[in-house]
Amino acid sequence: SQQGEEDPQALSIQEGENATMNCSYKTSINNLQWYRQNSGRGLVHLILIRSNEREKHSGRLRVTLDTSKKSSSLLITASRAADTASYFCATDAYSGAGSYQLTFGKGTKLSVIP
Amino acid sequence: ETGVTQTPRHLVMGMTNKKSLKCEQHLGHNAMYWYKQSAKKPLELMFVYNFKEQTENNSVPSRFSPECPNSSHLFLHLHTLQPEDSALYLCASSQEGGIAWGELFFGEGSRLTVL
């Protein structure tokens, strides 16, 4: 079953604005990751945040994690047309027999208008 | 360039054909994965190989047959597929998998169309 779910499904903003995407998940996690995918291409890892961390930064990206609410947000500041892509959160969910699986949501499709 | 190479990038096959997808990673990783991405669906994990051993098979139909001859190469053998199997098949690798899920490095994918 789907562990992570992104919101909104689609987001359209003007270049220079900030973009915020949210991810909610159902069960406890060890870490949460965000990935980006350009149309028809592979996924590219953006950032990993561990369950004992609350906030992490990487360049124009800021990720927060609230384990009490089982949610995370990805903020892209000063967006550029090149940020146009789909963004996915991924969480490690227990799959039984001592192993975990990395489960992805359906993604948020971000369009940045020049 | 992520260090994970998938071939072919595009494949069209009939329902009675047999074909294979190939994935090669140059990152020295020990875990490799096959994911399926269909339109409007979340990525679906298909198979996990950790140190060449299959550790996960997510109830994938037997018409998909994985092979991992060494830690750098992963194949997905396809036979008697259905049109609903048309999708983007993504290969990924990581340092290790199963318990410690770190960053995944993805290939560009193989776009499969089944006629």
XYZ file of C-alpha atoms in Angstrom:
229
model
C 0.000 0.000 0.000
C 1.131 3.579 -0.622
C 3.141 4.973 2.257
C 3.825 8.537 1.191
C 1.422 10.928 -0.479
C 2.384 14.325 -1.883
C 0.235 17.412 -1.905
C -0.618 19.244 -4.091
C -0.670 16.950 -7.118
C 0.226 19.881 -9.343
C 1.632 23.339 -8.662
C 2.197 26.214 -11.054
C 4.201 29.285 -10.009
C 6.050 32.211 -11.515
C 9.819 32.197 -11.734
C 11.328 33.714 -8.602
C 8.514 32.577 -6.321
C 8.889 29.905 -3.668
C 7.368 26.446 -4.128
C 6.202 24.318 -1.224
C 5.283 20.663 -1.518
C 4.043 18.447 1.265
C 4.279 14.751 1.970
C 2.261 12.731 4.448
C 2.965 9.145 5.418
C 1.283 6.485 7.501
C 3.758 4.453 9.535
C 6.910 5.267 11.476
C 10.030 5.750 9.396
C 13.815 5.707 9.695
C 14.292 8.382 7.091
C 12.447 10.321 4.389
C 13.889 11.262 1.037
C 12.924 13.677 -1.706
C 13.577 13.000 -5.376
C 13.090 14.960 -8.554
C 12.166 13.607 -11.991
C 12.265 15.467 -15.251
C 9.692 14.275 -17.753
C 10.407 10.732 -18.926
C 13.782 10.590 -17.176
C 15.142 8.851 -14.112
C 14.773 10.116 -10.574
C 17.477 12.229 -8.992
C 18.018 12.252 -5.242
C 17.670 15.682 -3.646
C 17.860 15.275 0.101
C 17.524 12.707 2.887
C 16.268 13.617 6.350
C 16.458 11.176 9.248
C 13.653 10.630 11.712
C 15.604 12.404 14.480
C 16.145 15.517 12.353
C 13.645 18.348 12.013
C 15.076 20.449 9.229
C 17.686 20.162 6.538
C 18.999 22.530 3.880
C 20.710 21.998 0.547
C 21.252 25.049 -1.620
C 17.793 26.465 -2.432
C 16.077 23.430 -0.895
C 14.727 23.280 2.623
C 13.132 20.116 3.991
C 11.265 19.825 7.263
C 10.076 16.715 9.023
C 7.393 16.472 11.704
C 7.245 12.880 12.917
C 4.367 13.631 15.291
C 2.226 14.631 12.320
C 3.869 12.118 9.988
C 4.524 14.822 7.442
C 7.341 16.531 5.582
C 7.613 19.577 3.378
C 9.992 20.540 0.600
C 10.524 24.245 -0.021
C 12.273 25.446 -3.165
C 13.194 29.101 -2.853
C 13.617 31.553 -5.739
C 12.361 29.017 -8.260
C 13.728 28.817 -11.780
C 12.236 27.472 -15.005
C 14.745 24.618 -14.735
C 13.047 23.487 -11.500
C 10.069 22.346 -13.585
C 9.779 18.638 -12.791
C 7.906 16.126 -10.664
C 8.944 15.827 -7.038
C 8.529 12.658 -5.009
C 8.887 11.830 -1.371
C 10.037 8.353 -0.412
C 9.846 6.662 2.960
C 11.243 3.410 4.224
C 8.365 1.217 5.325
C 8.713 -2.070 7.141
C 7.954 -4.911 4.725
C 8.339 -7.806 7.129
C 11.082 -10.300 8.013
C 13.318 -7.523 9.296
C 13.510 -5.669 5.996
C 12.300 -2.293 4.777
C 11.211 -1.039 1.390
C 11.571 2.450 -0.003
C 8.069 3.488 -1.030
C 7.317 6.487 -3.242
C 4.273 8.717 -3.473
C 2.586 9.785 -6.718
C 4.506 13.039 -6.797
C 3.859 16.757 -7.171
C 4.179 18.125 -10.682
C 5.780 21.570 -10.455
C 5.654 24.019 -13.347
C 7.721 27.196 -13.082
C 6.643 29.799 -15.595
C 9.416 32.090 -16.886
C 25.164 11.125 -15.452
C 24.248 9.130 -12.347
C 26.561 6.181 -12.878
C 23.646 3.864 -13.653
C 23.131 2.996 -17.314
C 20.031 1.366 -18.715
C 19.606 -0.128 -22.176
C 17.620 0.031 -24.300
C 16.035 3.414 -23.595
C 12.992 2.508 -25.673
C 11.561 -0.912 -26.484
C 8.467 -1.931 -28.424
C 7.504 -5.565 -28.294
C 4.624 -7.823 -29.158
C 2.884 -9.949 -26.596
C 4.666 -13.099 -27.767
C 8.183 -11.644 -27.890
C 11.037 -12.255 -25.479
C 13.275 -9.316 -24.694
C 15.582 -8.175 -21.906
C 16.322 -4.900 -20.178
C 19.856 -4.305 -18.978
C 21.173 -2.175 -16.152
C 24.800 -1.506 -15.241
C 26.120 0.547 -12.354
C 29.650 1.937 -12.041
C 29.337 3.127 -8.447
C 30.590 0.102 -6.542
C 27.181 -0.365 -4.918
C 25.974 -3.634 -3.476
C 22.216 -3.310 -3.959
C 20.256 -2.998 -7.185
C 16.551 -2.531 -7.808
C 13.901 -2.637 -10.488
C 11.002 -0.193 -10.222
C 7.991 0.139 -12.520
C 6.489 3.568 -13.197
C 3.053 3.640 -14.825
C 1.052 6.739 -15.612
C -0.766 8.196 -12.595
C 0.548 5.496 -10.249
C 3.268 5.602 -7.609
C 6.564 3.943 -8.396
C 6.228 0.236 -7.738
C 9.174 -1.687 -6.347
C 9.534 -4.945 -8.268
C 12.763 -6.620 -7.175
C 15.662 -5.998 -4.819
C 19.081 -7.607 -5.057
C 21.531 -7.227 -2.210
C 25.044 -8.623 -2.767
C 23.676 -10.504 -5.838
C 20.973 -12.241 -3.807
C 17.320 -11.476 -4.419
C 15.881 -10.151 -1.181
C 12.544 -8.776 -2.356
C 10.011 -9.865 -4.936
C 6.879 -7.794 -4.659
C 4.468 -10.372 -6.040
C 5.658 -9.647 -9.555
C 4.135 -11.881 -12.285
C 6.445 -14.613 -13.539
C 6.481 -13.066 -17.021
C 9.080 -10.725 -15.483
C 12.258 -12.599 -14.615
C 15.188 -10.786 -13.007
C 18.813 -11.832 -13.160
C 21.759 -10.426 -11.233
C 25.013 -12.092 -12.328
C 27.158 -9.724 -10.233
C 26.767 -6.592 -8.129
C 27.240 -4.330 -11.155
C 24.731 -5.826 -13.563
C 21.005 -6.403 -13.396
C 18.717 -7.734 -16.083
C 14.962 -7.947 -16.435
C 13.886 -10.675 -18.823
C 10.483 -10.142 -20.393
C 8.260 -12.749 -22.032
C 4.588 -12.977 -23.006
C 3.867 -9.519 -21.621
C 0.485 -7.811 -21.599
C -0.351 -4.310 -22.884
C -0.838 -3.165 -19.268
C 2.854 -3.911 -18.681
C 3.699 -0.879 -20.820
C 5.537 1.503 -18.505
C 8.850 3.120 -17.679
C 11.115 0.581 -16.001
C 13.677 2.149 -13.742
C 16.799 0.545 -12.399
C 18.466 1.923 -9.291
C 21.390 1.106 -7.063
C 22.487 1.964 -3.555
C 25.326 1.146 -1.217
C 23.189 -1.525 0.415
C 19.506 -2.241 0.668
C 16.851 -3.985 2.642
C 17.463 -2.611 6.087
C 19.497 0.546 5.591
C 17.798 2.497 2.799
C 20.066 5.330 1.800
C 20.162 7.376 -1.367
C 19.124 5.569 -4.544
C 20.853 6.326 -7.825
C 18.521 5.828 -10.762
C 19.155 5.136 -14.407
C 17.286 7.054 -17.108
C 14.793 4.237 -17.521
C 13.641 1.935 -20.301
C 10.335 2.951 -21.852
C 8.520 -0.280 -22.715
C 5.517 -0.456 -25.032
C 3.704 -3.779 -25.405
C 1.498 -4.045 -28.472
